[in-house]
Amino acid sequence: MRFDDRVAIVTGAARGIGRSYALLLASRGARVVVADHGGGPTGDGSSPEPAMEVVREIAEAGGEAVGCGASVSDESSAAQIIDTAIEAFGRLDIVVNNAGIHDPHVFPDLTIAQFQRMLEVHYLGTLFVIRSAWPYFIRDRYGRVVNTVSEAMLGGVPELTSYGAAKGAVFGLTRNLATEGHPHGIRVNAIAPRAYTRLSAEHTEKMAAERSVPKEMMAKFSASMTPDLVAPAAAFLAHESCPLNGEILQAGLGGVARIAVLCSQGISKRVLTVEDIADNLDAIMDMTGAEIRSAAEQSA
């Protein structure tokens, strides 16, 4: 499965998972825009050098790439990323939205500004890049969008209220764009990655310490969660032959699984009372025969 003659943008491509995405796509023939603001895990600072390091790495391996240090969190800046692809390669086929930040805290300690910052980078950053790319996809009647969500959007992980909520917004954007893009030959899917990177390292190690996880076990765990084991799933979603639309793939540790939205059979009454819900709660919550809500089917 190659990407010859295809042009791909990967945001947050200078390190970790994004770097693995960029290297894999380039190794299979894609011309890549390595987009990265070069900031720290919480979004502080900026530098063009990390992106250029990946550009050089791709070139040394015989691939073709250009760098872009624009920030996704500003609309005009995000548009520069798309402009870079068009100016350098004359077209755009693939957008992989991977840029993100991480700033975990318990809910009472999180400021509104921290919630806003998460939304600016994860949700609005994804939106700004896609919005600038969309006219080219519509024109060419072709496009592949791979967004980044997280299992944190489903809850169950302490201190990730702001992060998980922002990723939940990306999930909603992904599903709805999948519906709208379908008639135009555009497919929009997402990855929920499982990888040990600089964004997740501090929080993961803190959680492990609180649960008294042995250091040896933690070292083995982190070594098995390499970004390279996430990249094949993203490349598959970016390929022209991928039949999926509006889907979420959990990827990492060598495994790939589907995260789906389910709706139970529930109950139905002509006149519904509060007591009806209380008395039939088991039936409402029973997932036997549950239906998968597919964005692709809704758009057919």
mmCIF file of C-alpha atoms in Angstrom:
data_model
loop_
_atom_site.group_PDB
_atom_site.id
_atom_site.type_symbol
_atom_site.label_atom_id
_atom_site.label_comp_id
_atom_site.label_asym_id
_atom_site.label_seq_id
_atom_site.Cartn_x
_atom_site.Cartn_y
_atom_site.Cartn_z
ATOM 1 C CA MET A 1 0.000 0.000 0.000
ATOM 2 C CA ARG A 2 1.857 3.026 -1.286
ATOM 3 C CA PHE A 3 1.292 6.776 -1.446
ATOM 4 C CA ASP A 4 3.123 7.679 -4.640
ATOM 5 C CA ASP A 5 1.965 11.042 -6.047
ATOM 6 C CA ARG A 6 0.055 11.767 -2.824
ATOM 7 C CA VAL A 7 0.753 14.793 -0.630
ATOM 8 C CA ALA A 8 0.247 14.491 3.118
ATOM 9 C CA ILE A 9 0.277 16.982 5.958
ATOM 10 C CA VAL A 10 1.118 15.646 9.413
ATOM 11 C CA THR A 11 0.752 18.074 12.311
ATOM 12 C CA GLY A 12 2.754 17.592 15.480
ATOM 13 C CA ALA A 13 5.152 15.667 13.254
ATOM 14 C CA ALA A 14 8.473 16.532 14.861
ATOM 15 C CA ARG A 15 8.365 14.042 17.693
ATOM 16 C CA GLY A 16 6.663 10.933 18.998
ATOM 17 C CA ILE A 17 3.661 9.577 17.158
ATOM 18 C CA GLY A 18 3.582 12.362 14.551
ATOM 19 C CA ARG A 19 7.187 11.727 13.593
ATOM 20 C CA SER A 20 6.397 8.033 13.096
ATOM 21 C CA TYR A 21 3.446 8.959 10.886
ATOM 22 C CA ALA A 22 5.569 11.287 8.746
ATOM 23 C CA LEU A 23 8.411 8.787 8.349
ATOM 24 C CA LEU A 24 6.077 5.925 7.426
ATOM 25 C CA LEU A 25 4.100 7.920 4.856
ATOM 26 C CA ALA A 26 7.303 9.265 3.310
ATOM 27 C CA SER A 27 8.847 5.788 3.157
ATOM 28 C CA ARG A 28 5.850 4.673 1.103
ATOM 29 C CA GLY A 29 6.108 7.448 -1.437
ATOM 30 C CA ALA A 30 4.119 10.354 0.005
ATOM 31 C CA ARG A 31 5.464 13.881 -0.151
ATOM 32 C CA VAL A 32 5.077 15.155 3.398
ATOM 33 C CA VAL A 33 4.609 18.509 5.084
ATOM 34 C CA VAL A 34 6.181 18.090 8.521
ATOM 35 C CA ALA A 35 4.157 20.617 10.506
ATOM 36 C CA ASP A 36 5.220 21.318 14.085
ATOM 37 C CA HIS A 37 5.294 24.466 16.199
ATOM 38 C CA GLY A 38 8.173 23.047 18.198
ATOM 39 C CA GLY A 39 6.747 23.805 21.634
ATOM 40 C CA GLY A 40 6.839 21.946 24.922
ATOM 41 C CA PRO A 41 4.320 19.355 26.182
ATOM 42 C CA THR A 42 2.007 22.076 27.559
ATOM 43 C CA GLY A 43 2.344 24.219 24.433
ATOM 44 C CA ASP A 44 4.965 26.623 25.753
ATOM 45 C CA GLY A 45 7.689 27.957 23.449
ATOM 46 C CA SER A 46 8.330 27.338 19.766
ATOM 47 C CA SER A 47 11.162 26.337 17.455
ATOM 48 C CA PRO A 48 11.341 25.396 13.759
ATOM 49 C CA GLU A 49 14.291 23.067 14.311
ATOM 50 C CA PRO A 50 12.453 19.897 15.465
ATOM 51 C CA ALA A 51 10.375 19.855 12.275
ATOM 52 C CA MET A 52 13.454 20.431 10.138
ATOM 53 C CA GLU A 53 15.211 17.512 11.796
ATOM 54 C CA VAL A 54 12.452 15.197 10.574
ATOM 55 C CA VAL A 55 12.580 16.781 7.106
ATOM 56 C CA ARG A 56 16.298 15.997 6.957
ATOM 57 C CA GLU A 57 15.674 12.470 8.194
ATOM 58 C CA ILE A 58 13.135 11.884 5.421
ATOM 59 C CA ALA A 59 15.448 13.368 2.786
ATOM 60 C CA GLU A 60 18.358 11.198 3.917
ATOM 61 C CA ALA A 61 16.138 8.138 3.485
ATOM 62 C CA GLY A 62 15.338 9.184 -0.080
ATOM 63 C CA GLY A 63 11.956 10.776 0.580
ATOM 64 C CA GLU A 64 10.598 14.248 -0.044
ATOM 65 C CA ALA A 65 9.391 16.614 2.661
ATOM 66 C CA VAL A 66 9.176 20.249 3.714
ATOM 67 C CA GLY A 67 8.826 21.729 7.172
ATOM 68 C CA CYS A 68 6.342 24.222 8.587
ATOM 69 C CA GLY A 69 6.559 25.767 12.046
ATOM 70 C CA ALA A 70 3.078 27.328 12.090
ATOM 71 C CA SER A 71 0.786 26.779 15.072
ATOM 72 C CA VAL A 72 -2.503 24.951 14.533
ATOM 73 C CA SER A 73 -4.212 26.879 17.341
ATOM 74 C CA ASP A 74 -4.436 30.118 15.319
ATOM 75 C CA GLU A 75 -6.690 30.134 12.252
ATOM 76 C CA SER A 76 -4.431 32.170 9.960
ATOM 77 C CA SER A 77 -1.356 30.287 11.140
ATOM 78 C CA ALA A 78 -3.025 26.926 10.540
ATOM 79 C CA ALA A 79 -3.879 28.046 7.008
ATOM 80 C CA GLN A 80 -0.148 28.511 6.395
ATOM 81 C CA ILE A 81 0.295 24.760 6.808
ATOM 82 C CA ILE A 82 -2.067 24.098 3.909
ATOM 83 C CA ASP A 83 -0.433 26.894 1.902
ATOM 84 C CA THR A 84 2.935 25.206 2.443
ATOM 85 C CA ALA A 85 1.647 21.971 0.883
ATOM 86 C CA ILE A 86 0.157 23.729 -2.127
ATOM 87 C CA GLU A 87 3.190 25.930 -2.714
ATOM 88 C CA ALA A 88 5.684 23.086 -2.337
ATOM 89 C CA PHE A 89 3.829 20.255 -4.049
ATOM 90 C CA GLY A 90 0.864 21.768 -5.902
ATOM 91 C CA ARG A 91 -1.797 19.591 -4.292
ATOM 92 C CA LEU A 92 -3.096 18.093 -1.062
ATOM 93 C CA ASP A 93 -4.532 14.615 -0.511
ATOM 94 C CA ILE A 94 -4.096 13.715 3.151
ATOM 95 C CA VAL A 95 -4.314 15.561 6.459
ATOM 96 C CA VAL A 96 -3.244 13.826 9.657
ATOM 97 C CA ASN A 97 -4.157 15.962 12.659
ATOM 98 C CA ASN A 98 -1.806 14.839 15.400
ATOM 99 C CA ALA A 99 -0.705 18.081 17.096
ATOM 100 C CA GLY A 100 -1.553 18.199 20.767
ATOM 101 C CA ILE A 101 -0.594 19.224 24.269
ATOM 102 C CA HIS A 102 -0.971 17.609 27.681
ATOM 103 C CA ASP A 103 -1.572 19.317 31.024
ATOM 104 C CA PRO A 104 -3.178 16.906 33.520
ATOM 105 C CA HIS A 105 -4.623 18.116 36.818
ATOM 106 C CA VAL A 106 -7.528 17.198 39.075
ATOM 107 C CA PHE A 107 -10.709 19.009 38.074
ATOM 108 C CA PRO A 108 -10.845 21.610 40.910
ATOM 109 C CA ASP A 109 -7.265 22.707 40.131
ATOM 110 C CA LEU A 110 -7.855 23.234 36.415
ATOM 111 C CA THR A 111 -8.440 26.825 35.397
ATOM 112 C CA ILE A 112 -10.842 27.889 32.679
ATOM 113 C CA ALA A 113 -7.796 29.112 30.766
ATOM 114 C CA GLN A 114 -6.404 25.558 30.795
ATOM 115 C CA PHE A 115 -9.661 24.187 29.407
ATOM 116 C CA GLN A 116 -9.635 26.863 26.714
ATOM 117 C CA ARG A 117 -6.045 26.075 25.798
ATOM 118 C CA MET A 118 -6.886 22.394 25.356
ATOM 119 C CA LEU A 119 -9.785 23.298 23.078
ATOM 120 C CA GLU A 120 -7.629 25.754 21.111
ATOM 121 C CA VAL A 121 -4.970 23.172 20.310
ATOM 122 C CA HIS A 122 -6.879 19.887 20.083
ATOM 123 C CA TYR A 123 -10.310 20.879 18.805
ATOM 124 C CA LEU A 124 -9.869 24.257 17.108
ATOM 125 C CA GLY A 125 -6.422 23.240 15.861
ATOM 126 C CA THR A 126 -7.967 20.226 14.145
ATOM 127 C CA LEU A 127 -10.857 22.324 12.849
ATOM 128 C CA PHE A 128 -8.650 25.123 11.479
ATOM 129 C CA VAL A 129 -6.429 22.738 9.517
ATOM 130 C CA ILE A 130 -9.337 20.770 8.055
ATOM 131 C CA ARG A 131 -11.275 23.938 7.226
ATOM 132 C CA SER A 132 -8.359 25.265 5.168
ATOM 133 C CA ALA A 133 -7.830 21.896 3.456
ATOM 134 C CA TRP A 134 -11.520 21.245 2.725
ATOM 135 C CA PRO A 135 -11.832 23.448 -0.419
ATOM 136 C CA TYR A 136 -8.991 21.501 -2.070
ATOM 137 C CA PHE A 137 -10.638 18.198 -1.168
ATOM 138 C CA ILE A 138 -13.975 19.398 -2.548
ATOM 139 C CA ARG A 139 -12.297 20.615 -5.751
ATOM 140 C CA ASP A 140 -10.492 17.327 -6.325
ATOM 141 C CA ARG A 141 -13.386 15.196 -5.044
ATOM 142 C CA TYR A 142 -10.882 13.332 -2.918
ATOM 143 C CA GLY A 143 -9.464 13.650 0.580
ATOM 144 C CA ARG A 144 -8.363 11.593 3.543
ATOM 145 C CA VAL A 145 -8.491 13.053 7.049
ATOM 146 C CA VAL A 146 -7.081 11.222 10.063
ATOM 147 C CA ASN A 147 -7.811 12.948 13.366
ATOM 148 C CA THR A 148 -6.501 12.097 16.813
ATOM 149 C CA VAL A 149 -8.834 11.305 19.669
ATOM 150 C CA SER A 150 -8.161 9.466 22.920
ATOM 151 C CA GLU A 151 -9.657 6.828 25.165
ATOM 152 C CA ALA A 152 -9.664 9.632 27.739
ATOM 153 C CA MET A 153 -12.748 11.049 25.990
ATOM 154 C CA LEU A 154 -14.615 7.999 27.325
ATOM 155 C CA GLY A 155 -13.615 8.725 30.927
ATOM 156 C CA GLY A 156 -11.947 6.419 33.384
ATOM 157 C CA VAL A 157 -8.555 8.154 33.525
ATOM 158 C CA PRO A 158 -7.902 10.519 36.456
ATOM 159 C CA GLU A 159 -6.790 14.133 35.916
ATOM 160 C CA LEU A 160 -7.677 14.260 32.215
ATOM 161 C CA THR A 161 -10.927 16.240 32.356
ATOM 162 C CA SER A 162 -9.692 19.065 30.117
ATOM 163 C CA TYR A 163 -7.811 16.779 27.745
ATOM 164 C CA GLY A 164 -10.577 14.188 27.478
ATOM 165 C CA ALA A 165 -13.243 16.838 26.900
ATOM 166 C CA ALA A 166 -11.230 18.402 24.062
ATOM 167 C CA LYS A 167 -10.714 14.997 22.467
ATOM 168 C CA GLY A 168 -14.457 14.366 22.778
ATOM 169 C CA ALA A 169 -15.001 17.488 20.690
ATOM 170 C CA VAL A 170 -12.636 16.102 18.040
ATOM 171 C CA PHE A 171 -14.641 12.873 18.073
ATOM 172 C CA GLY A 172 -17.861 14.778 17.324
ATOM 173 C CA LEU A 173 -16.154 16.765 14.575
ATOM 174 C CA THR A 174 -14.821 13.570 13.010
ATOM 175 C CA ARG A 175 -18.197 11.852 12.917
ATOM 176 C CA ASN A 176 -20.059 14.807 11.461
ATOM 177 C CA LEU A 177 -17.421 15.634 8.862
ATOM 178 C CA ALA A 178 -17.501 11.992 7.781
ATOM 179 C CA THR A 179 -21.171 12.440 6.964
ATOM 180 C CA GLU A 180 -20.666 15.713 5.097
ATOM 181 C CA GLY A 181 -17.561 14.637 3.232
ATOM 182 C CA HIS A 182 -18.908 11.330 1.941
ATOM 183 C CA PRO A 183 -20.681 12.712 -1.183
ATOM 184 C CA HIS A 184 -17.448 14.499 -2.178
ATOM 185 C CA GLY A 185 -15.114 11.508 -1.972
ATOM 186 C CA ILE A 186 -13.724 12.637 1.394
ATOM 187 C CA ARG A 187 -13.286 10.174 4.233
ATOM 188 C CA VAL A 188 -12.729 11.278 7.805
ATOM 189 C CA ASN A 189 -11.626 8.859 10.510
ATOM 190 C CA ALA A 190 -9.641 9.019 13.741
ATOM 191 C CA ILE A 191 -6.976 7.245 15.744
ATOM 192 C CA ALA A 192 -7.045 6.707 19.503
ATOM 193 C CA PRO A 193 -3.328 6.024 20.017
ATOM 194 C CA ARG A 194 -1.716 4.030 22.784
ATOM 195 C CA ALA A 195 1.903 5.118 22.917
ATOM 196 C CA TYR A 196 4.458 6.186 25.484
ATOM 197 C CA THR A 197 5.623 9.650 24.434
ATOM 198 C CA ARG A 198 6.885 12.837 26.052
ATOM 199 C CA LEU A 199 3.270 14.054 26.354
ATOM 200 C CA SER A 200 2.082 11.037 28.287
ATOM 201 C CA ALA A 201 5.264 10.045 30.144
ATOM 202 C CA GLU A 202 4.973 12.216 33.265
ATOM 203 C CA HIS A 203 1.285 11.477 33.881
ATOM 204 C CA THR A 204 1.711 7.756 33.180
ATOM 205 C CA GLU A 205 4.639 7.497 35.577
ATOM 206 C CA LYS A 206 2.706 9.393 38.257
ATOM 207 C CA MET A 207 -0.275 7.059 37.950
ATOM 208 C CA ALA A 208 2.057 4.041 38.061
ATOM 209 C CA ALA A 209 3.743 5.329 41.221
ATOM 210 C CA GLU A 210 0.397 5.908 42.930
ATOM 211 C CA ARG A 211 -0.562 2.322 42.128
ATOM 212 C CA SER A 212 2.845 0.988 43.243
ATOM 213 C CA VAL A 213 3.624 -0.479 39.841
ATOM 214 C CA PRO A 214 7.188 -1.932 39.938
ATOM 215 C CA LYS A 215 9.739 0.075 37.960
ATOM 216 C CA GLU A 216 10.759 -3.011 36.004
ATOM 217 C CA MET A 217 7.181 -3.566 34.894
ATOM 218 C CA MET A 218 6.823 0.105 34.006
ATOM 219 C CA ALA A 219 9.991 -0.004 31.914
ATOM 220 C CA LYS A 220 8.747 -3.068 30.019
ATOM 221 C CA PHE A 221 5.361 -1.398 29.526
ATOM 222 C CA SER A 222 6.812 1.836 28.143
ATOM 223 C CA ALA A 223 9.202 -0.034 25.846
ATOM 224 C CA SER A 224 6.288 -1.907 24.278
ATOM 225 C CA MET A 225 4.251 1.254 23.624
ATOM 226 C CA THR A 226 6.335 2.689 20.808
ATOM 227 C CA PRO A 227 4.860 5.233 18.356
ATOM 228 C CA ASP A 228 5.918 2.981 15.467
ATOM 229 C CA LEU A 229 3.209 0.527 16.513
ATOM 230 C CA VAL A 230 0.528 3.209 16.073
ATOM 231 C CA ALA A 231 1.648 4.512 12.680
ATOM 232 C CA PRO A 232 0.399 1.617 10.469
ATOM 233 C CA ALA A 233 -3.212 2.247 11.528
ATOM 234 C CA ALA A 234 -2.958 5.934 10.630
ATOM 235 C CA ALA A 235 -1.368 5.091 7.279
ATOM 236 C CA PHE A 236 -4.164 2.642 6.526
ATOM 237 C CA LEU A 237 -6.825 5.282 7.257
ATOM 238 C CA ALA A 238 -4.938 7.715 5.004
ATOM 239 C CA HIS A 239 -4.788 5.323 2.056
ATOM 240 C CA GLU A 240 -7.033 5.665 -0.977
ATOM 241 C CA SER A 241 -8.222 2.063 -0.622
ATOM 242 C CA CYS A 242 -9.461 2.472 2.965
ATOM 243 C CA PRO A 243 -13.233 1.819 3.004
ATOM 244 C CA LEU A 244 -13.843 3.258 6.479
ATOM 245 C CA ASN A 245 -15.566 6.564 7.197
ATOM 246 C CA GLY A 246 -16.436 8.075 10.562
ATOM 247 C CA GLU A 247 -14.621 5.294 12.396
ATOM 248 C CA ILE A 248 -12.269 5.346 15.376
ATOM 249 C CA LEU A 249 -9.387 2.872 15.540
ATOM 250 C CA GLN A 250 -7.655 2.252 18.843
ATOM 251 C CA ALA A 251 -4.049 1.475 17.960
ATOM 252 C CA GLY A 252 -0.927 0.597 19.905
ATOM 253 C CA LEU A 253 1.057 -2.233 21.461
ATOM 254 C CA GLY A 254 0.773 -4.052 18.140
ATOM 255 C CA GLY A 255 -3.015 -4.173 18.313
ATOM 256 C CA VAL A 256 -5.839 -2.434 16.482
ATOM 257 C CA ALA A 257 -9.481 -2.337 17.597
ATOM 258 C CA ARG A 258 -12.664 -0.460 16.773
ATOM 259 C CA ILE A 259 -14.200 2.060 19.164
ATOM 260 C CA ALA A 260 -17.874 2.339 18.285
ATOM 261 C CA VAL A 261 -21.004 4.189 19.380
ATOM 262 C CA LEU A 262 -23.732 1.778 20.469
ATOM 263 C CA CYS A 263 -27.409 2.325 21.157
ATOM 264 C CA SER A 264 -29.361 -0.245 23.177
ATOM 265 C CA GLN A 265 -32.823 -1.499 22.204
ATOM 266 C CA GLY A 266 -34.179 0.296 25.253
ATOM 267 C CA ILE A 267 -37.920 0.701 25.851
ATOM 268 C CA SER A 268 -40.658 2.609 24.076
ATOM 269 C CA LYS A 269 -44.018 3.722 25.473
ATOM 270 C CA ARG A 270 -46.704 6.017 24.088
ATOM 271 C CA VAL A 271 -46.891 7.756 27.442
ATOM 272 C CA LEU A 272 -43.591 7.659 29.330
ATOM 273 C CA THR A 273 -43.286 8.361 33.048
ATOM 274 C CA VAL A 274 -40.339 8.717 35.383
ATOM 275 C CA GLU A 275 -41.419 5.465 37.020
ATOM 276 C CA ASP A 276 -41.323 3.671 33.651
ATOM 277 C CA ILE A 277 -37.634 4.503 33.374
ATOM 278 C CA ALA A 278 -36.903 3.409 36.945
ATOM 279 C CA ASP A 279 -38.857 0.163 36.580
ATOM 280 C CA ASN A 280 -37.239 -0.732 33.245
ATOM 281 C CA LEU A 281 -33.692 0.423 33.882
ATOM 282 C CA ASP A 282 -32.220 -3.042 33.333
ATOM 283 C CA ALA A 283 -33.814 -3.235 29.872
ATOM 284 C CA ILE A 284 -32.671 0.276 29.010
ATOM 285 C CA MET A 285 -29.090 -0.512 29.999
ATOM 286 C CA ASP A 286 -29.021 -3.981 28.424
ATOM 287 C CA MET A 287 -26.729 -3.901 25.373
ATOM 288 C CA THR A 288 -27.984 -7.195 23.931
ATOM 289 C CA GLY A 289 -28.814 -6.549 20.291
ATOM 290 C CA ALA A 290 -27.405 -3.023 20.472
ATOM 291 C CA GLU A 291 -27.089 -1.127 17.197
ATOM 292 C CA ILE A 292 -23.875 0.515 16.021
ATOM 293 C CA ARG A 293 -24.406 4.118 14.996
ATOM 294 C CA SER A 294 -22.368 4.531 11.821
ATOM 295 C CA ALA A 295 -21.603 7.920 10.327
ATOM 296 C CA ALA A 296 -20.859 6.236 7.019
ATOM 297 C CA GLU A 297 -24.283 4.597 6.834
ATOM 298 C CA GLN A 298 -26.023 7.847 7.701
ATOM 299 C CA SER A 299 -24.250 9.533 4.799
ATOM 300 C CA ALA A 300 -25.076 6.823 2.227
#
